[in-house]
XYZ file of N, CA, C and O in Angstrom:
660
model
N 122.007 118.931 23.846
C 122.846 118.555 24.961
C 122.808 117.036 25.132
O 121.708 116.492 25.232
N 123.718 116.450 25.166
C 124.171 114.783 25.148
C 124.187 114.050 26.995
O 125.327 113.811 27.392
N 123.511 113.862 27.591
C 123.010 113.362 29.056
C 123.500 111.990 29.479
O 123.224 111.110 28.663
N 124.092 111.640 30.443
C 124.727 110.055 30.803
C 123.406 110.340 31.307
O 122.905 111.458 31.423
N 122.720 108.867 31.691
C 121.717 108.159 32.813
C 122.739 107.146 33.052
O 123.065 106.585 32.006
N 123.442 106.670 34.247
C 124.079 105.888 35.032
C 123.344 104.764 35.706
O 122.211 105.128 36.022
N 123.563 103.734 35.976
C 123.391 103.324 37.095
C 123.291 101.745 36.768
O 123.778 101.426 35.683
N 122.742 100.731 37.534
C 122.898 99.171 37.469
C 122.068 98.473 36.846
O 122.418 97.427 36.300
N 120.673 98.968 36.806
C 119.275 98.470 35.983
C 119.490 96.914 36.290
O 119.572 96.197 35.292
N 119.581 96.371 37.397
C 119.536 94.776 37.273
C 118.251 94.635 38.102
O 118.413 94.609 39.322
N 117.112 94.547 37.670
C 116.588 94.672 36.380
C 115.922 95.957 36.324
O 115.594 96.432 37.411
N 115.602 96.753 35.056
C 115.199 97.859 34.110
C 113.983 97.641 34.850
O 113.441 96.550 34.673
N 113.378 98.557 35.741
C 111.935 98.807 35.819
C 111.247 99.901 35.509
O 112.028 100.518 34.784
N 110.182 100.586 35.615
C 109.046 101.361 35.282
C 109.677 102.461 36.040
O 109.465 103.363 35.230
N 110.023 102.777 36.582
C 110.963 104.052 37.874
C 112.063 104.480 36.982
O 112.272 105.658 36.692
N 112.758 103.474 36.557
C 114.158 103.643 35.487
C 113.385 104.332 34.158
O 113.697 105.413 33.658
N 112.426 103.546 33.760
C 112.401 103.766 32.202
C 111.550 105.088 32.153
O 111.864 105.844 31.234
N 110.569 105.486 32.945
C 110.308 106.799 33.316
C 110.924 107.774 33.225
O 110.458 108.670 32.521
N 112.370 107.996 33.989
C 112.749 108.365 33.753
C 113.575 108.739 32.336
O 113.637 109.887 31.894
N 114.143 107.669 31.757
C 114.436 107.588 30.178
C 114.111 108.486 29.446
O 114.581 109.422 28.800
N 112.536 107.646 29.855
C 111.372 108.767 28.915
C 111.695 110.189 28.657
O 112.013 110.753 27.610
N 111.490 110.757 30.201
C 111.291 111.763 30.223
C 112.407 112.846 30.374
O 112.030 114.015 30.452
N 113.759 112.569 30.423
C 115.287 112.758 29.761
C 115.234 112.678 28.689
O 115.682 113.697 28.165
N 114.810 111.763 27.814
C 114.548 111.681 26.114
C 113.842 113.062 25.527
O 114.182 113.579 24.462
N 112.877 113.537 26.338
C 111.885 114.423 25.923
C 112.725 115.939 26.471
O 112.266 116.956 25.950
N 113.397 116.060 27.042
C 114.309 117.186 27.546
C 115.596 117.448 26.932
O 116.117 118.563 26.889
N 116.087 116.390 26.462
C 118.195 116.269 25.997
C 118.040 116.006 24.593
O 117.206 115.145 24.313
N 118.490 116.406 23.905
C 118.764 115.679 22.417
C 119.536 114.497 22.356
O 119.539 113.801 21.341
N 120.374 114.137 23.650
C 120.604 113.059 23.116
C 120.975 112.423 24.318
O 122.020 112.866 24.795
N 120.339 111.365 25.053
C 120.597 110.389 26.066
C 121.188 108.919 26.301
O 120.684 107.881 25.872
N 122.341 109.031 27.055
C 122.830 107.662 27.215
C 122.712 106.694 28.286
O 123.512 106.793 29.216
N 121.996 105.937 28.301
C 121.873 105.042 29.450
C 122.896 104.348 29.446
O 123.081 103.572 28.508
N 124.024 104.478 30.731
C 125.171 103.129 31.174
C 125.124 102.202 32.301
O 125.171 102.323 33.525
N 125.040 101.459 31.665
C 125.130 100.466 32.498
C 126.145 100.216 33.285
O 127.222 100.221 32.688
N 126.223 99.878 35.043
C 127.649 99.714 35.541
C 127.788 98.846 35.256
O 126.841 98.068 35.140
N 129.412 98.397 34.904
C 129.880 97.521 35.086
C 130.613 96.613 36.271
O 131.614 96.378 35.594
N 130.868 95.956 37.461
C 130.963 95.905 38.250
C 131.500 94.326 38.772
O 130.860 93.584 39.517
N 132.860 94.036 38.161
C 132.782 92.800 38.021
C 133.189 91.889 39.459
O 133.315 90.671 39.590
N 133.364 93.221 40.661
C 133.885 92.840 42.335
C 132.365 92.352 42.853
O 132.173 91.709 43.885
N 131.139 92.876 41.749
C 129.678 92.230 42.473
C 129.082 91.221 41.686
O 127.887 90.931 41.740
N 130.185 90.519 40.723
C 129.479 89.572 39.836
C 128.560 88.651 40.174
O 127.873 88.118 39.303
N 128.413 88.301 41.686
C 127.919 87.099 42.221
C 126.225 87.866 42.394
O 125.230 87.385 41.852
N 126.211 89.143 43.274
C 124.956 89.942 43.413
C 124.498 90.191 42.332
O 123.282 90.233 42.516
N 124.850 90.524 40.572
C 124.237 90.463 40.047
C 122.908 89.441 39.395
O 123.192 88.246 39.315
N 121.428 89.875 38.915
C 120.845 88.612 38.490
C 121.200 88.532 36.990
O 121.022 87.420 36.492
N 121.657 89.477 36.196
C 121.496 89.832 34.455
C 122.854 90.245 35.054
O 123.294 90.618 36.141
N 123.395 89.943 33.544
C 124.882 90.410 32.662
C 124.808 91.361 32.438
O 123.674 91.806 32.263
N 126.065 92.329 32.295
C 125.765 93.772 31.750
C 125.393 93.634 30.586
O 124.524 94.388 30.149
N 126.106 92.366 29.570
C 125.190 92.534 28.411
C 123.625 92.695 28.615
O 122.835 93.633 28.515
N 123.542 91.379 28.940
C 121.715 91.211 29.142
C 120.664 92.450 29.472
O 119.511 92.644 29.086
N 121.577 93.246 30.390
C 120.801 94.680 30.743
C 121.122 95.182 30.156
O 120.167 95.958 30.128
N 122.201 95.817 29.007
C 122.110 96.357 27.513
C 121.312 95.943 26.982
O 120.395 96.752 26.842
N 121.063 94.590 26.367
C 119.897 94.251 25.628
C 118.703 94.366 26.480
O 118.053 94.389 25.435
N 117.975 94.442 27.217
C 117.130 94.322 27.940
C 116.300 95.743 27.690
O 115.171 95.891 27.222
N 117.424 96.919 28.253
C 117.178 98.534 27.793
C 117.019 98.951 26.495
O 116.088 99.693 26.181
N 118.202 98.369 25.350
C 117.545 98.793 24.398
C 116.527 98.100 23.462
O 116.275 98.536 22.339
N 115.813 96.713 24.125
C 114.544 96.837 23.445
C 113.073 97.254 24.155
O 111.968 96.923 23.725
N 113.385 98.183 25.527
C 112.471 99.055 25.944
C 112.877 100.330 25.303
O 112.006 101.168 25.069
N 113.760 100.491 25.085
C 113.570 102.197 24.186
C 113.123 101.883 23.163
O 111.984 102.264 22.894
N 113.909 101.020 22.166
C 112.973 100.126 20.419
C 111.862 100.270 20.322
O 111.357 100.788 19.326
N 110.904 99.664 21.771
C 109.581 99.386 21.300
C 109.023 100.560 21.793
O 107.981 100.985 21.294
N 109.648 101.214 22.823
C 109.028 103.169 22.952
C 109.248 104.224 22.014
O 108.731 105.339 22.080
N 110.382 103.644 20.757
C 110.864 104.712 19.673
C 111.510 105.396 20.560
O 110.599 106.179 20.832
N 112.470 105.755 21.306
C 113.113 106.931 22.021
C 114.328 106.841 20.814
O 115.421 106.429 21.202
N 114.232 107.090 19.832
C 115.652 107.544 19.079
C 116.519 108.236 19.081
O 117.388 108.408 18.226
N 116.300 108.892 20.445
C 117.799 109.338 20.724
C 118.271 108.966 22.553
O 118.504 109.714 23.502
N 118.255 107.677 22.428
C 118.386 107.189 23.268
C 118.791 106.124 23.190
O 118.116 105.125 22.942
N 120.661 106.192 23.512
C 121.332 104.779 23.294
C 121.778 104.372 24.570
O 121.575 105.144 25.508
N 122.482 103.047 24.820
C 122.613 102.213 25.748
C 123.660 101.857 25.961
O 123.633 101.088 25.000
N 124.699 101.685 26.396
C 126.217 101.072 25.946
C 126.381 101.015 27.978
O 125.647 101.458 28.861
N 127.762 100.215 28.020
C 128.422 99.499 29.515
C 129.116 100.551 29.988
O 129.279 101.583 29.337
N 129.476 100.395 30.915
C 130.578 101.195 31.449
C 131.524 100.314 32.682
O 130.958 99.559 33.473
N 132.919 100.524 32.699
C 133.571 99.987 34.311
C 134.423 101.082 34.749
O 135.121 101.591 33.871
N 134.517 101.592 36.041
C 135.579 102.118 36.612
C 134.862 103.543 36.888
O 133.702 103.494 37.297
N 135.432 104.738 36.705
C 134.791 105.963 37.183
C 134.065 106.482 36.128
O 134.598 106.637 35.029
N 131.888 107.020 36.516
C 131.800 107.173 35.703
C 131.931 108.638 35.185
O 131.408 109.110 34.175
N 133.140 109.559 36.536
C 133.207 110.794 35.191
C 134.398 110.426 34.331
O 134.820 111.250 33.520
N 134.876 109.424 34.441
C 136.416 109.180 33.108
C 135.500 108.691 31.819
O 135.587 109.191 30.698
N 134.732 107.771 32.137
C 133.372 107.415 31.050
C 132.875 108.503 30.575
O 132.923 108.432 29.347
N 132.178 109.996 31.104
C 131.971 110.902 30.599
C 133.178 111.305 29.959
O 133.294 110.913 28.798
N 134.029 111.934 30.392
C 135.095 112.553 29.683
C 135.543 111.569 28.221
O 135.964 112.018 27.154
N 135.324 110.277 28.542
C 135.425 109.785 27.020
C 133.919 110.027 25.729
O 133.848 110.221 24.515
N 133.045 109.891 26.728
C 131.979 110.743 25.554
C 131.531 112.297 25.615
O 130.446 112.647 25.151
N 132.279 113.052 26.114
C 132.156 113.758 25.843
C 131.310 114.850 26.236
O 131.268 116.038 25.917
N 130.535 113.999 27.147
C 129.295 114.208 28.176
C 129.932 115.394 29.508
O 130.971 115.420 30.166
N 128.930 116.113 29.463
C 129.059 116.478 31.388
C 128.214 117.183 31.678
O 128.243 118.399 31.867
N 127.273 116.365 31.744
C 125.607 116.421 32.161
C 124.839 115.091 33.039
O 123.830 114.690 32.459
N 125.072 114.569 33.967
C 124.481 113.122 34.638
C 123.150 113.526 35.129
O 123.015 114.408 35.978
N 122.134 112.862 34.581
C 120.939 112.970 35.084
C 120.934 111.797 36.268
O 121.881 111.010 36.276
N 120.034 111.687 37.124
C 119.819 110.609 38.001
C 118.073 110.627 38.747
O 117.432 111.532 39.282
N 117.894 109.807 38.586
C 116.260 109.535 38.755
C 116.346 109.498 40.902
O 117.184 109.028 41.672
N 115.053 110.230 41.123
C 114.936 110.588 43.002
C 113.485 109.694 43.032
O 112.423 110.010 42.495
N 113.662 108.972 43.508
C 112.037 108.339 44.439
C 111.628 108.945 46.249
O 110.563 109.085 46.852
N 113.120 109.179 46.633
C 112.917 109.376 48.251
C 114.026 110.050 48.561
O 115.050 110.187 47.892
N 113.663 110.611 49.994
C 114.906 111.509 50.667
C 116.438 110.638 50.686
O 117.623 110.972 50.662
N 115.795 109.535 50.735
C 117.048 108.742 51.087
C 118.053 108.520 50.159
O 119.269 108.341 50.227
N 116.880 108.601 48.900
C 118.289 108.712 47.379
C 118.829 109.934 47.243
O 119.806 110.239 46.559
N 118.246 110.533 47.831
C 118.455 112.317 47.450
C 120.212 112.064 48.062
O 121.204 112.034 47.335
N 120.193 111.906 49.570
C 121.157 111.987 50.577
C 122.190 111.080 49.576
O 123.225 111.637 49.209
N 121.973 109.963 49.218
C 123.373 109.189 48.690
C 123.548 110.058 47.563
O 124.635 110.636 47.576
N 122.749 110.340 46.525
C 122.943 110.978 45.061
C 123.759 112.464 45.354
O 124.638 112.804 44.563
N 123.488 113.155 46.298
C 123.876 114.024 47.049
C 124.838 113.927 46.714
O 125.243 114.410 45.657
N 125.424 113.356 47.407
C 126.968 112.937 47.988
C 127.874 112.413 46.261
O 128.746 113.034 45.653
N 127.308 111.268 45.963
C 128.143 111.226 44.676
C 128.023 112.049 43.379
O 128.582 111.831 42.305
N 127.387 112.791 43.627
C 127.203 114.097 42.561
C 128.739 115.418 43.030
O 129.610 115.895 42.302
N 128.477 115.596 44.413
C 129.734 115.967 44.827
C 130.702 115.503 44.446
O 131.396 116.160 43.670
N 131.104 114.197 44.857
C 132.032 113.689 44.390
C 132.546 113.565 42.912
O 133.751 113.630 42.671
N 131.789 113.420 42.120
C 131.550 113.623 40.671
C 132.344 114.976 40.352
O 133.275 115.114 39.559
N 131.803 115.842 41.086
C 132.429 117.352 40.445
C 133.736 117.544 40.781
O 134.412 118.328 40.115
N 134.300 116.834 41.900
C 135.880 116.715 42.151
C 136.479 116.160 41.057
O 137.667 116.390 40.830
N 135.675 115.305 40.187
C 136.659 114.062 39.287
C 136.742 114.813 37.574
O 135.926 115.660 37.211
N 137.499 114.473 36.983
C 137.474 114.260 35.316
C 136.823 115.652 35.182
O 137.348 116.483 35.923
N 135.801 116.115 34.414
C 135.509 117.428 33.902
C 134.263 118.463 34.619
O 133.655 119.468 34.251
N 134.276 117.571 35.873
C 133.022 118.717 36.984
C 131.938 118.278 36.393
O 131.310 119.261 35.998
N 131.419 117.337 36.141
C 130.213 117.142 35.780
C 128.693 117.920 36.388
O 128.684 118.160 37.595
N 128.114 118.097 36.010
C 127.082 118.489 36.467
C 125.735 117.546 36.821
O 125.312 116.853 35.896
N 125.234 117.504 37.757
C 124.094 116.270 38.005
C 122.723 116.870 38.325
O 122.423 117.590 39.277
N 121.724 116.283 37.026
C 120.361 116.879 37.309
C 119.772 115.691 37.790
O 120.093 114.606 37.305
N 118.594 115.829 39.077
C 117.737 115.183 39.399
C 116.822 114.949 38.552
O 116.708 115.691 37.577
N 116.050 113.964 38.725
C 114.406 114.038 38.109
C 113.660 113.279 39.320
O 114.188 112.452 40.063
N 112.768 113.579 39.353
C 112.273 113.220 40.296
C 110.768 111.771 39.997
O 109.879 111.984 39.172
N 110.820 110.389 40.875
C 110.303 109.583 39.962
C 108.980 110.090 39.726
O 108.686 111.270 39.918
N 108.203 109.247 39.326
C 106.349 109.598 38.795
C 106.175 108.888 40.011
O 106.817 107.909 40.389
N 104.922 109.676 40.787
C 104.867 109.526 41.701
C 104.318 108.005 41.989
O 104.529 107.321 42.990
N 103.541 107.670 40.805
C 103.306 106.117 40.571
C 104.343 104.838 40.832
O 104.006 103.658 40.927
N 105.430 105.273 40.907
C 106.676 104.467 40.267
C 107.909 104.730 41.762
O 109.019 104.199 41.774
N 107.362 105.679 42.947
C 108.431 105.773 43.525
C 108.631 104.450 44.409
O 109.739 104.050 44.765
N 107.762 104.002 44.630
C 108.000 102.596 45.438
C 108.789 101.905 45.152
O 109.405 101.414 46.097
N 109.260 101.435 43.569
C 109.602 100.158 42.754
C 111.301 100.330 42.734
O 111.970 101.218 42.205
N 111.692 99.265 43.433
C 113.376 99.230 43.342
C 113.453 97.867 42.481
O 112.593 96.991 42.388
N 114.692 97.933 41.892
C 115.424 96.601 41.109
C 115.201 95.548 42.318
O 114.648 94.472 42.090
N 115.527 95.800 43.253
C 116.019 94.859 44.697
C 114.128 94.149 44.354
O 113.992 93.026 43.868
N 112.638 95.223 44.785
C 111.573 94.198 45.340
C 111.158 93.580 43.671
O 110.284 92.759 43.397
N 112.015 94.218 42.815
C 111.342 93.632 41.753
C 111.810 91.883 41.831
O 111.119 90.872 41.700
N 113.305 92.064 42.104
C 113.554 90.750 41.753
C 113.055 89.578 42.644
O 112.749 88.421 42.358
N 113.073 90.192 43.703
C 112.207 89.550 45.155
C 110.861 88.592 44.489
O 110.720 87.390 44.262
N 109.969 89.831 44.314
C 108.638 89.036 43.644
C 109.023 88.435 42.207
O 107.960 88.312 41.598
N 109.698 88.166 41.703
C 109.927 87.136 40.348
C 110.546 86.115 41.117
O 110.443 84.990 40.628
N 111.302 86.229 42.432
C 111.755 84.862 42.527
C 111.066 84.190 43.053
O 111.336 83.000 42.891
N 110.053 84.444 43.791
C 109.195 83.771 44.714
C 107.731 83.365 43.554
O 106.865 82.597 43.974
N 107.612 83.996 42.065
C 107.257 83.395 41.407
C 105.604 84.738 40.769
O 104.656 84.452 40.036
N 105.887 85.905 41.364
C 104.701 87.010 41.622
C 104.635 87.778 40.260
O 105.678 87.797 39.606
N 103.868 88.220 39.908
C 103.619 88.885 38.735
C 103.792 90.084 38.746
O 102.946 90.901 39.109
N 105.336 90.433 38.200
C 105.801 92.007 37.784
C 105.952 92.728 36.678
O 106.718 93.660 36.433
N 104.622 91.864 35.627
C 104.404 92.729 34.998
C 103.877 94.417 34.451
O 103.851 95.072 33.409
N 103.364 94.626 36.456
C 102.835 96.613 36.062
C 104.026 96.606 36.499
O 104.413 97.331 35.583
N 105.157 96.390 37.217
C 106.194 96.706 37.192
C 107.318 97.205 36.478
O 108.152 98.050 36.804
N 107.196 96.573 35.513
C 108.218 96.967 34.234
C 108.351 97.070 32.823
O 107.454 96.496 32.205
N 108.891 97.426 32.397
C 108.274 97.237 30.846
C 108.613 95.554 30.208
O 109.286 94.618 30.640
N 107.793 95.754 29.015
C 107.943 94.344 28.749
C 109.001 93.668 28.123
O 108.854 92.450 28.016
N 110.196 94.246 27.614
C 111.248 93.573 27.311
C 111.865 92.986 29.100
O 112.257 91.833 29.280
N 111.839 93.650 29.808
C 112.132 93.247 31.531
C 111.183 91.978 31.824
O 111.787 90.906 31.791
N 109.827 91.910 32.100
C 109.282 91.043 32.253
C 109.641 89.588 31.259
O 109.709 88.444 31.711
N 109.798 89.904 30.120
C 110.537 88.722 29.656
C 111.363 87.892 29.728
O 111.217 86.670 29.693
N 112.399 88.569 29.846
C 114.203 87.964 30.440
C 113.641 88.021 31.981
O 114.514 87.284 32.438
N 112.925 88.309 32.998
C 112.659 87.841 34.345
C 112.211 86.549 34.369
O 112.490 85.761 35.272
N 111.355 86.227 33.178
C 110.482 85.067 33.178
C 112.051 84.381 32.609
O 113.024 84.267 33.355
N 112.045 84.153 31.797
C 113.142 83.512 31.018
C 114.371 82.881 32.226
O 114.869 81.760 32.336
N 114.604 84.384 33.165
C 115.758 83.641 33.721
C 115.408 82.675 34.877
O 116.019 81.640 35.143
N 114.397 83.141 35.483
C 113.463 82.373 36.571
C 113.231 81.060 35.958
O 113.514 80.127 36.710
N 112.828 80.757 34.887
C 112.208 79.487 34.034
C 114.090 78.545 34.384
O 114.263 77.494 35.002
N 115.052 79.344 33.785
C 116.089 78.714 33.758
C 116.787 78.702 35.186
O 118.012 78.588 35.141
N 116.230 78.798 36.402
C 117.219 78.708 37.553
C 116.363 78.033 37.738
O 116.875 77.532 38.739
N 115.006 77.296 37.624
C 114.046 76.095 38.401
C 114.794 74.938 37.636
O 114.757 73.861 38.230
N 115.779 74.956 35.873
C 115.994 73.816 36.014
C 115.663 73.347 34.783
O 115.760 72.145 34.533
């Protein structure tokens, strides 16, 4: 069975790639997409490229070989219906994602081919960690390396190094 993982990864942390993982170990074949989103270009910190590359050299150096990475813009069940997909996994840390995921999983099944949306629920280690406090503590200069995997911690350092100048 062929699985979308959706969502923004700006930036890919330990909560995200957890999940990966453990979709990798369930689906024969998993796609992480990246949104594309070019009405929030300014809120983004990474390019959708950059978070393509970013993801697939945390799967590379985890071996997840069946686990590819590619962009997406616009609706993502028309994105499914072009691969072929209609299976959306989506990673839960709290009630509160439950309630939004809720809702656009519904919505999902109104659109393109009824998709179906499985939860996973995060490691309980990992439910704290959002993209949002990751980037927080890299800008103020904090060490997020148990935070994320290490292709992430790299391009954090990298881009931080290049906005001081």
């Amino acid at each position: 069975m062929h699985v979308v993982y959706p969502g923004s990864f700006d930036p890919l942390h330990n909560g995200h790639f957890d999940v990966i993982q453990r979709a990798s170990r369930l689906f024969e074949r998993v796609t992480v997409a990246v949104l594309e989103n070019p009405s929030k270009r300014g809120l983004w910190l990474f390019t959708p490229q950059e978070r393509v590359e970013i993801i697939r050299r945390a799967v590379a150096e985890a071996r997840l070989f069946n686990v590819e990475v590619d962009s997406f813009h616009g609706l993502l069940a028309e994105y499914m219906r072009r691969l072929g997909s209609r299976v959306i996994v989506k990673g839960l840390r709290a009630v509160s994602d439950y309630e939004n995921e809720l809702q656009m999983a519904h919505l999902n099944r109104q659109l393109g081919n009824r998709p179906e949306t499985l939860f996973i629920m995060a490691a309980t280690r990992w439910s704290f960690v959002s993209s949002t406090m990751v980037k927080e503590i890299a800008r103020y200069g904090g060490d997020v390396s148990k935070l994320v995997p290490p292709a992430t911690a790299e391009a954090l350092r990298a881009k931080m190094l290049a906005a001081e100048g």
